[in-house]
Amino acid sequence: MAADPPAVPLLNRLAAELVGTAALVAVVVGSGIQATELTRDVGLQLLANSLATVFGLGVLILLLGPVSGAHFNPVVTLAEWWTGRKDPGGLGPREVAAYIPAQIAGAIAGAILADVMFGKDFVAWSTHDRSAGHLLLGEVVATVGLVLLIFDLAKSDLIRFAPVAVASYIGAAYWFTSSTSFANPAVTIGRAFTDTFAGIAPSSVPGFIGMQLIGGVVGLALVALIFTHRRPAGSK
């Protein structure tokens, strides 16, 4: 989620996106499994799950941001491409077409890894239905906020604070959105592969992804409306 360093070869960036997304989903799913095994209190389960995600995501952004930008999210990748499409040094269509499959593959691998670590079935499709309208609205809100935050940080030359800021936002959004803030199509797909606390039924996946894409578009529109007066330090 930091600015993409153009000097890093594409293969290295793809490896970072795949491993980073896999680790993120393993944190989300694994901490959810651990929480449900430790307590039956749903509030405590969500608290444990959200705290683990905050710390895990922050570390992953800090570690892999200098390599790939630490997107771990097709919405962020598409938004990065759109905002920088006129910049010769920006993310190009070839890179977008490579980033997104790497993110999805990583998310699936991370969910499977978490299940195996906790002795669950190698692949168990989730039965957790999340198709209600208020949950879909929650995904729009969560994704709008995420896109606003990331691109405001970039425009304000504050992207160095992304590990703390993005992780903190996701932790908060776990609680203030009805959907617990997936805000990520790759993570949504990965979480369909686990029938545990963090899972989502495959039938609910298309609706979530559609709302996330809408949230991304709305988020970019708000960035253009609110933050276009800001320029990174040193720009003219």
PDB file of C-alpha atoms in Angstrom:
ATOM      1  CA  MET A   1       0.000   0.000   0.000  1.00  0.00           C
ATOM      2  CA  ALA A   2       3.038   2.180  -0.296  1.00  0.00           C
ATOM      3  CA  ALA A   3       4.197   3.700  -3.579  1.00  0.00           C
ATOM      4  CA  ASP A   4       5.499   1.091  -6.009  1.00  0.00           C
ATOM      5  CA  PRO A   5       9.289   1.272  -6.470  1.00  0.00           C
ATOM      6  CA  PRO A   6       9.847   0.942 -10.236  1.00  0.00           C
ATOM      7  CA  ALA A   7      13.370  -0.456  -9.819  1.00  0.00           C
ATOM      8  CA  VAL A   8      12.079  -3.700  -8.280  1.00  0.00           C
ATOM      9  CA  PRO A   9      11.670  -6.485 -10.899  1.00  0.00           C
ATOM     10  CA  LEU A  10       8.109  -7.647 -11.526  1.00  0.00           C
ATOM     11  CA  LEU A  11       8.852 -11.202 -10.392  1.00  0.00           C
ATOM     12  CA  ASN A  12       9.950  -9.947  -6.972  1.00  0.00           C
ATOM     13  CA  ARG A  13       6.865  -7.776  -6.673  1.00  0.00           C
ATOM     14  CA  LEU A  14       4.570 -10.658  -7.598  1.00  0.00           C
ATOM     15  CA  ALA A  15       6.234 -12.882  -5.009  1.00  0.00           C
ATOM     16  CA  ALA A  16       5.715 -10.162  -2.388  1.00  0.00           C
ATOM     17  CA  GLU A  17       2.042  -9.778  -3.312  1.00  0.00           C
ATOM     18  CA  LEU A  18       1.419 -13.527  -3.253  1.00  0.00           C
ATOM     19  CA  VAL A  19       3.246 -14.145   0.023  1.00  0.00           C
ATOM     20  CA  GLY A  20       1.873 -11.002   1.647  1.00  0.00           C
ATOM     21  CA  THR A  21      -1.736 -11.789   0.759  1.00  0.00           C
ATOM     22  CA  ALA A  22      -1.285 -15.402   1.863  1.00  0.00           C
ATOM     23  CA  ALA A  23       0.128 -14.272   5.194  1.00  0.00           C
ATOM     24  CA  LEU A  24      -2.671 -11.746   5.679  1.00  0.00           C
ATOM     25  CA  VAL A  25      -5.399 -14.347   5.091  1.00  0.00           C
ATOM     26  CA  ALA A  26      -3.577 -16.862   7.280  1.00  0.00           C
ATOM     27  CA  VAL A  27      -3.593 -14.266  10.074  1.00  0.00           C
ATOM     28  CA  VAL A  28      -7.296 -13.480   9.590  1.00  0.00           C
ATOM     29  CA  VAL A  29      -8.444 -17.098   9.338  1.00  0.00           C
ATOM     30  CA  GLY A  30      -5.989 -18.551  11.844  1.00  0.00           C
ATOM     31  CA  SER A  31      -6.748 -16.001  14.541  1.00  0.00           C
ATOM     32  CA  GLY A  32     -10.456 -16.566  13.963  1.00  0.00           C
ATOM     33  CA  ILE A  33     -10.044 -20.300  14.494  1.00  0.00           C
ATOM     34  CA  GLN A  34      -7.906 -19.759  17.575  1.00  0.00           C
ATOM     35  CA  ALA A  35     -10.418 -17.310  19.026  1.00  0.00           C
ATOM     36  CA  THR A  36     -13.360 -19.685  18.628  1.00  0.00           C
ATOM     37  CA  GLU A  37     -11.387 -22.469  20.302  1.00  0.00           C
ATOM     38  CA  LEU A  38     -10.510 -20.271  23.276  1.00  0.00           C
ATOM     39  CA  THR A  39     -13.893 -18.672  23.999  1.00  0.00           C
ATOM     40  CA  ARG A  40     -17.555 -18.886  23.068  1.00  0.00           C
ATOM     41  CA  ASP A  41     -18.046 -15.147  23.562  1.00  0.00           C
ATOM     42  CA  VAL A  42     -18.528 -13.741  20.046  1.00  0.00           C
ATOM     43  CA  GLY A  43     -17.416 -10.296  21.151  1.00  0.00           C
ATOM     44  CA  LEU A  44     -14.115 -11.655  22.457  1.00  0.00           C
ATOM     45  CA  GLN A  45     -13.724 -13.743  19.306  1.00  0.00           C
ATOM     46  CA  LEU A  46     -14.069 -10.651  17.133  1.00  0.00           C
ATOM     47  CA  LEU A  47     -11.730  -8.671  19.385  1.00  0.00           C
ATOM     48  CA  ALA A  48      -9.015 -11.321  19.131  1.00  0.00           C
ATOM     49  CA  ASN A  49      -9.516 -11.634  15.380  1.00  0.00           C
ATOM     50  CA  SER A  50      -9.356  -7.880  14.804  1.00  0.00           C
ATOM     51  CA  LEU A  51      -6.284  -7.345  17.012  1.00  0.00           C
ATOM     52  CA  ALA A  52      -4.351 -10.105  15.279  1.00  0.00           C
ATOM     53  CA  THR A  53      -5.294  -8.631  11.902  1.00  0.00           C
ATOM     54  CA  VAL A  54      -4.173  -5.131  12.919  1.00  0.00           C
ATOM     55  CA  PHE A  55      -0.745  -6.300  14.064  1.00  0.00           C
ATOM     56  CA  GLY A  56      -0.278  -8.743  11.200  1.00  0.00           C
ATOM     57  CA  LEU A  57      -1.300  -6.286   8.497  1.00  0.00           C
ATOM     58  CA  GLY A  58       0.885  -3.530   9.907  1.00  0.00           C
ATOM     59  CA  VAL A  59       3.955  -5.777   9.902  1.00  0.00           C
ATOM     60  CA  LEU A  60       3.260  -7.026   6.373  1.00  0.00           C
ATOM     61  CA  ILE A  61       2.889  -3.503   4.964  1.00  0.00           C
ATOM     62  CA  LEU A  62       6.089  -2.413   6.704  1.00  0.00           C
ATOM     63  CA  LEU A  63       7.981  -5.460   5.442  1.00  0.00           C
ATOM     64  CA  LEU A  64       6.721  -5.749   1.861  1.00  0.00           C
ATOM     65  CA  GLY A  65       5.712  -2.171   1.047  1.00  0.00           C
ATOM     66  CA  PRO A  66       9.191  -1.311  -0.266  1.00  0.00           C
ATOM     67  CA  VAL A  67       9.037  -4.309  -2.628  1.00  0.00           C
ATOM     68  CA  SER A  68       5.583  -4.355  -4.214  1.00  0.00           C
ATOM     69  CA  GLY A  69       3.703  -1.498  -2.576  1.00  0.00           C
ATOM     70  CA  ALA A  70       1.973  -4.052  -0.310  1.00  0.00           C
ATOM     71  CA  HIS A  71      -1.382  -3.827  -2.073  1.00  0.00           C
ATOM     72  CA  PHE A  72      -2.596  -7.354  -1.150  1.00  0.00           C
ATOM     73  CA  ASN A  73      -5.899  -6.156  -2.632  1.00  0.00           C
ATOM     74  CA  PRO A  74      -7.180  -5.990  -6.238  1.00  0.00           C
ATOM     75  CA  VAL A  75      -9.203  -2.852  -5.473  1.00  0.00           C
ATOM     76  CA  VAL A  76      -6.046  -1.043  -4.350  1.00  0.00           C
ATOM     77  CA  THR A  77      -4.154  -2.319  -7.396  1.00  0.00           C
ATOM     78  CA  LEU A  78      -6.880  -1.152  -9.792  1.00  0.00           C
ATOM     79  CA  ALA A  79      -7.132   2.210  -8.043  1.00  0.00           C
ATOM     80  CA  GLU A  80      -3.344   2.621  -8.193  1.00  0.00           C
ATOM     81  CA  TRP A  81      -3.398   1.882 -11.921  1.00  0.00           C
ATOM     82  CA  TRP A  82      -6.278   4.294 -12.570  1.00  0.00           C
ATOM     83  CA  THR A  83      -4.795   7.205 -10.649  1.00  0.00           C
ATOM     84  CA  GLY A  84      -1.374   6.739 -12.252  1.00  0.00           C
ATOM     85  CA  ARG A  85      -2.449   5.736 -15.759  1.00  0.00           C
ATOM     86  CA  LYS A  86      -0.958   8.919 -17.279  1.00  0.00           C
ATOM     87  CA  ASP A  87       2.309   8.492 -15.413  1.00  0.00           C
ATOM     88  CA  PRO A  88       4.937   6.563 -17.432  1.00  0.00           C
ATOM     89  CA  GLY A  89       6.360   5.276 -14.170  1.00  0.00           C
ATOM     90  CA  GLY A  90       3.004   4.198 -12.781  1.00  0.00           C
ATOM     91  CA  LEU A  91       1.485   0.745 -12.536  1.00  0.00           C
ATOM     92  CA  GLY A  92       0.742  -0.527 -16.053  1.00  0.00           C
ATOM     93  CA  PRO A  93      -1.932  -2.928 -17.361  1.00  0.00           C
ATOM     94  CA  ARG A  94       0.621  -5.757 -17.600  1.00  0.00           C
ATOM     95  CA  GLU A  95       1.471  -5.361 -13.939  1.00  0.00           C
ATOM     96  CA  VAL A  96      -2.190  -5.162 -12.913  1.00  0.00           C
ATOM     97  CA  ALA A  97      -2.903  -8.357 -14.863  1.00  0.00           C
ATOM     98  CA  ALA A  98      -0.104 -10.053 -12.935  1.00  0.00           C
ATOM     99  CA  TYR A  99      -0.742  -8.574  -9.473  1.00  0.00           C
ATOM    100  CA  ILE A 100      -4.392  -9.607  -9.195  1.00  0.00           C
ATOM    101  CA  PRO A 101      -3.958 -13.358  -9.883  1.00  0.00           C
ATOM    102  CA  ALA A 102      -1.007 -13.403  -7.481  1.00  0.00           C
ATOM    103  CA  GLN A 103      -3.169 -11.810  -4.777  1.00  0.00           C
ATOM    104  CA  ILE A 104      -6.021 -14.269  -5.344  1.00  0.00           C
ATOM    105  CA  ALA A 105      -3.701 -17.281  -5.360  1.00  0.00           C
ATOM    106  CA  GLY A 106      -2.055 -16.034  -2.187  1.00  0.00           C
ATOM    107  CA  ALA A 107      -5.404 -15.544  -0.458  1.00  0.00           C
ATOM    108  CA  ILE A 108      -6.529 -19.086  -1.257  1.00  0.00           C
ATOM    109  CA  ALA A 109      -3.195 -20.515  -0.119  1.00  0.00           C
ATOM    110  CA  GLY A 110      -3.363 -18.533   3.124  1.00  0.00           C
ATOM    111  CA  ALA A 111      -6.839 -19.831   3.986  1.00  0.00           C
ATOM    112  CA  ILE A 112      -5.821 -23.415   3.285  1.00  0.00           C
ATOM    113  CA  LEU A 113      -2.620 -22.997   5.321  1.00  0.00           C
ATOM    114  CA  ALA A 114      -4.556 -21.689   8.321  1.00  0.00           C
ATOM    115  CA  ASP A 115      -7.019 -24.582   8.163  1.00  0.00           C
ATOM    116  CA  VAL A 116      -4.209 -27.144   7.958  1.00  0.00           C
ATOM    117  CA  MET A 117      -2.318 -25.541  10.872  1.00  0.00           C
ATOM    118  CA  PHE A 118      -5.387 -25.976  13.079  1.00  0.00           C
ATOM    119  CA  GLY A 119      -6.197 -29.506  11.939  1.00  0.00           C
ATOM    120  CA  LYS A 120      -9.189 -28.551   9.809  1.00  0.00           C
ATOM    121  CA  ASP A 121     -10.081 -30.016   6.433  1.00  0.00           C
ATOM    122  CA  PHE A 122      -7.662 -29.078   3.644  1.00  0.00           C
ATOM    123  CA  VAL A 123     -10.514 -27.308   1.829  1.00  0.00           C
ATOM    124  CA  ALA A 124     -13.943 -26.796   3.372  1.00  0.00           C
ATOM    125  CA  TRP A 125     -16.279 -24.393   1.616  1.00  0.00           C
ATOM    126  CA  SER A 126     -17.684 -21.882   4.046  1.00  0.00           C
ATOM    127  CA  THR A 127     -21.352 -22.080   4.999  1.00  0.00           C
ATOM    128  CA  HIS A 128     -21.343 -18.573   6.530  1.00  0.00           C
ATOM    129  CA  ASP A 129     -23.942 -16.703   4.502  1.00  0.00           C
ATOM    130  CA  ARG A 130     -23.200 -12.984   4.205  1.00  0.00           C
ATOM    131  CA  SER A 131     -25.685 -11.957   1.520  1.00  0.00           C
ATOM    132  CA  ALA A 132     -27.890  -9.592   3.569  1.00  0.00           C
ATOM    133  CA  GLY A 133     -28.243  -6.074   2.198  1.00  0.00           C
ATOM    134  CA  HIS A 134     -26.873  -4.352   5.284  1.00  0.00           C
ATOM    135  CA  LEU A 135     -23.695  -6.428   5.041  1.00  0.00           C
ATOM    136  CA  LEU A 136     -23.258  -5.433   1.393  1.00  0.00           C
ATOM    137  CA  LEU A 137     -23.640  -1.787   2.385  1.00  0.00           C
ATOM    138  CA  GLY A 138     -20.987  -2.341   5.045  1.00  0.00           C
ATOM    139  CA  GLU A 139     -18.568  -3.535   2.360  1.00  0.00           C
ATOM    140  CA  VAL A 140     -19.132  -0.380   0.308  1.00  0.00           C
ATOM    141  CA  VAL A 141     -18.449   1.787   3.354  1.00  0.00           C
ATOM    142  CA  ALA A 142     -15.371  -0.210   4.378  1.00  0.00           C
ATOM    143  CA  THR A 143     -13.829  -0.053   0.902  1.00  0.00           C
ATOM    144  CA  VAL A 144     -14.578   3.638   0.412  1.00  0.00           C
ATOM    145  CA  GLY A 145     -12.771   4.420   3.657  1.00  0.00           C
ATOM    146  CA  LEU A 146      -9.785   2.252   2.759  1.00  0.00           C
ATOM    147  CA  VAL A 147      -9.313   3.861  -0.671  1.00  0.00           C
ATOM    148  CA  LEU A 148      -9.757   7.350   0.773  1.00  0.00           C
ATOM    149  CA  LEU A 149      -7.127   6.678   3.408  1.00  0.00           C
ATOM    150  CA  ILE A 150      -4.495   5.151   1.140  1.00  0.00           C
ATOM    151  CA  PHE A 151      -4.703   7.770  -1.595  1.00  0.00           C
ATOM    152  CA  ASP A 152      -4.916  10.662   0.841  1.00  0.00           C
ATOM    153  CA  LEU A 153      -1.709   9.403   2.434  1.00  0.00           C
ATOM    154  CA  ALA A 154      -0.095   9.279  -1.010  1.00  0.00           C
ATOM    155  CA  LYS A 155      -1.273  12.764  -1.997  1.00  0.00           C
ATOM    156  CA  SER A 156      -0.166  14.190   1.332  1.00  0.00           C
ATOM    157  CA  ASP A 157       3.305  12.609   1.145  1.00  0.00           C
ATOM    158  CA  LEU A 158       2.451  10.621   4.276  1.00  0.00           C
ATOM    159  CA  ILE A 159       2.639   7.138   2.770  1.00  0.00           C
ATOM    160  CA  ARG A 160       5.378   6.244   5.284  1.00  0.00           C
ATOM    161  CA  PHE A 161       2.617   6.079   7.883  1.00  0.00           C
ATOM    162  CA  ALA A 162       0.677   3.463   5.888  1.00  0.00           C
ATOM    163  CA  PRO A 163       1.611   0.489   8.119  1.00  0.00           C
ATOM    164  CA  VAL A 164       0.077   2.140  11.178  1.00  0.00           C
ATOM    165  CA  ALA A 165      -2.723   4.060   9.459  1.00  0.00           C
ATOM    166  CA  VAL A 166      -4.047   1.280   7.232  1.00  0.00           C
ATOM    167  CA  ALA A 167      -3.821  -1.383   9.915  1.00  0.00           C
ATOM    168  CA  SER A 168      -5.567   0.917  12.399  1.00  0.00           C
ATOM    169  CA  TYR A 169      -8.354   1.662   9.922  1.00  0.00           C
ATOM    170  CA  ILE A 170      -8.973  -2.018   9.209  1.00  0.00           C
ATOM    171  CA  GLY A 171      -9.033  -2.742  12.944  1.00  0.00           C
ATOM    172  CA  ALA A 172     -11.600  -0.006  13.505  1.00  0.00           C
ATOM    173  CA  ALA A 173     -13.649  -1.072  10.481  1.00  0.00           C
ATOM    174  CA  TYR A 174     -13.943  -4.590  11.929  1.00  0.00           C
ATOM    175  CA  TRP A 175     -16.170  -2.954  14.529  1.00  0.00           C
ATOM    176  CA  PHE A 176     -17.933  -0.050  12.845  1.00  0.00           C
ATOM    177  CA  THR A 177     -19.005  -1.859   9.658  1.00  0.00           C
ATOM    178  CA  SER A 178     -21.708  -4.514   9.641  1.00  0.00           C
ATOM    179  CA  SER A 179     -19.639  -6.779   7.375  1.00  0.00           C
ATOM    180  CA  THR A 180     -16.503  -6.673   9.596  1.00  0.00           C
ATOM    181  CA  SER A 181     -14.672  -5.015   6.719  1.00  0.00           C
ATOM    182  CA  PHE A 182     -13.398  -7.515   4.182  1.00  0.00           C
ATOM    183  CA  ALA A 183     -12.827  -4.589   1.741  1.00  0.00           C
ATOM    184  CA  ASN A 184     -10.730  -6.862  -0.482  1.00  0.00           C
ATOM    185  CA  PRO A 185     -11.846  -9.147  -3.350  1.00  0.00           C
ATOM    186  CA  ALA A 186      -8.832 -11.474  -3.055  1.00  0.00           C
ATOM    187  CA  VAL A 187      -9.306 -11.929   0.682  1.00  0.00           C
ATOM    188  CA  THR A 188     -13.032 -12.489   0.098  1.00  0.00           C
ATOM    189  CA  ILE A 189     -12.295 -15.303  -2.352  1.00  0.00           C
ATOM    190  CA  GLY A 190      -9.743 -16.862  -0.016  1.00  0.00           C
ATOM    191  CA  ARG A 191     -12.112 -16.807   2.930  1.00  0.00           C
ATOM    192  CA  ALA A 192     -14.646 -18.860   0.960  1.00  0.00           C
ATOM    193  CA  PHE A 193     -12.241 -21.810   1.268  1.00  0.00           C
ATOM    194  CA  THR A 194     -12.581 -22.092   5.053  1.00  0.00           C
ATOM    195  CA  ASP A 195     -15.691 -23.106   6.972  1.00  0.00           C
ATOM    196  CA  THR A 196     -14.590 -21.279  10.108  1.00  0.00           C
ATOM    197  CA  PHE A 197     -15.216 -18.018  11.961  1.00  0.00           C
ATOM    198  CA  ALA A 198     -13.774 -15.819   9.176  1.00  0.00           C
ATOM    199  CA  GLY A 199     -15.375 -17.685   6.281  1.00  0.00           C
ATOM    200  CA  ILE A 200     -17.857 -16.492   3.699  1.00  0.00           C
ATOM    201  CA  ALA A 201     -20.159 -18.757   1.707  1.00  0.00           C
ATOM    202  CA  PRO A 202     -19.213 -18.971  -1.992  1.00  0.00           C
ATOM    203  CA  SER A 203     -22.710 -17.776  -2.910  1.00  0.00           C
ATOM    204  CA  SER A 204     -22.041 -14.529  -0.989  1.00  0.00           C
ATOM    205  CA  VAL A 205     -18.695 -13.844  -2.680  1.00  0.00           C
ATOM    206  CA  PRO A 206     -19.968 -12.187  -5.909  1.00  0.00           C
ATOM    207  CA  GLY A 207     -22.094  -9.701  -3.956  1.00  0.00           C
ATOM    208  CA  PHE A 208     -19.205  -8.766  -1.687  1.00  0.00           C
ATOM    209  CA  ILE A 209     -16.806  -8.313  -4.582  1.00  0.00           C
ATOM    210  CA  GLY A 210     -19.335  -6.202  -6.480  1.00  0.00           C
ATOM    211  CA  MET A 211     -19.797  -3.909  -3.486  1.00  0.00           C
ATOM    212  CA  GLN A 212     -16.047  -3.662  -2.963  1.00  0.00           C
ATOM    213  CA  LEU A 213     -15.565  -2.558  -6.573  1.00  0.00           C
ATOM    214  CA  ILE A 214     -18.322   0.012  -6.171  1.00  0.00           C
ATOM    215  CA  GLY A 215     -16.660   1.194  -2.970  1.00  0.00           C
ATOM    216  CA  GLY A 216     -13.377   1.563  -4.820  1.00  0.00           C
ATOM    217  CA  VAL A 217     -14.985   3.752  -7.490  1.00  0.00           C
ATOM    218  CA  VAL A 218     -16.769   5.883  -4.900  1.00  0.00           C
ATOM    219  CA  GLY A 219     -13.565   6.167  -2.891  1.00  0.00           C
ATOM    220  CA  LEU A 220     -11.616   7.449  -5.899  1.00  0.00           C
ATOM    221  CA  ALA A 221     -14.390   9.913  -6.708  1.00  0.00           C
ATOM    222  CA  LEU A 222     -14.210  11.271  -3.158  1.00  0.00           C
ATOM    223  CA  VAL A 223     -10.420  11.492  -3.365  1.00  0.00           C
ATOM    224  CA  ALA A 224     -10.805  13.615  -6.493  1.00  0.00           C
ATOM    225  CA  LEU A 225     -13.467  15.750  -4.824  1.00  0.00           C
ATOM    226  CA  ILE A 226     -11.751  16.307  -1.492  1.00  0.00           C
ATOM    227  CA  PHE A 227      -8.000  15.950  -1.879  1.00  0.00           C
ATOM    228  CA  THR A 228      -7.044  17.270  -5.304  1.00  0.00           C
ATOM    229  CA  HIS A 229      -5.701  20.463  -3.683  1.00  0.00           C
ATOM    230  CA  ARG A 230      -2.989  18.406  -2.007  1.00  0.00           C
ATOM    231  CA  ARG A 231       0.261  17.562  -3.731  1.00  0.00           C
ATOM    232  CA  PRO A 232       3.182  15.536  -2.434  1.00  0.00           C
ATOM    233  CA  ALA A 233       5.993  17.614  -1.012  1.00  0.00           C
ATOM    234  CA  GLY A 234       8.419  18.776  -3.708  1.00  0.00           C
ATOM    235  CA  SER A 235       5.861  18.670  -6.545  1.00  0.00           C
ATOM    236  CA  LYS A 236       4.957  21.764  -8.537  1.00  0.00           C
TER     237      LYS A 236
END
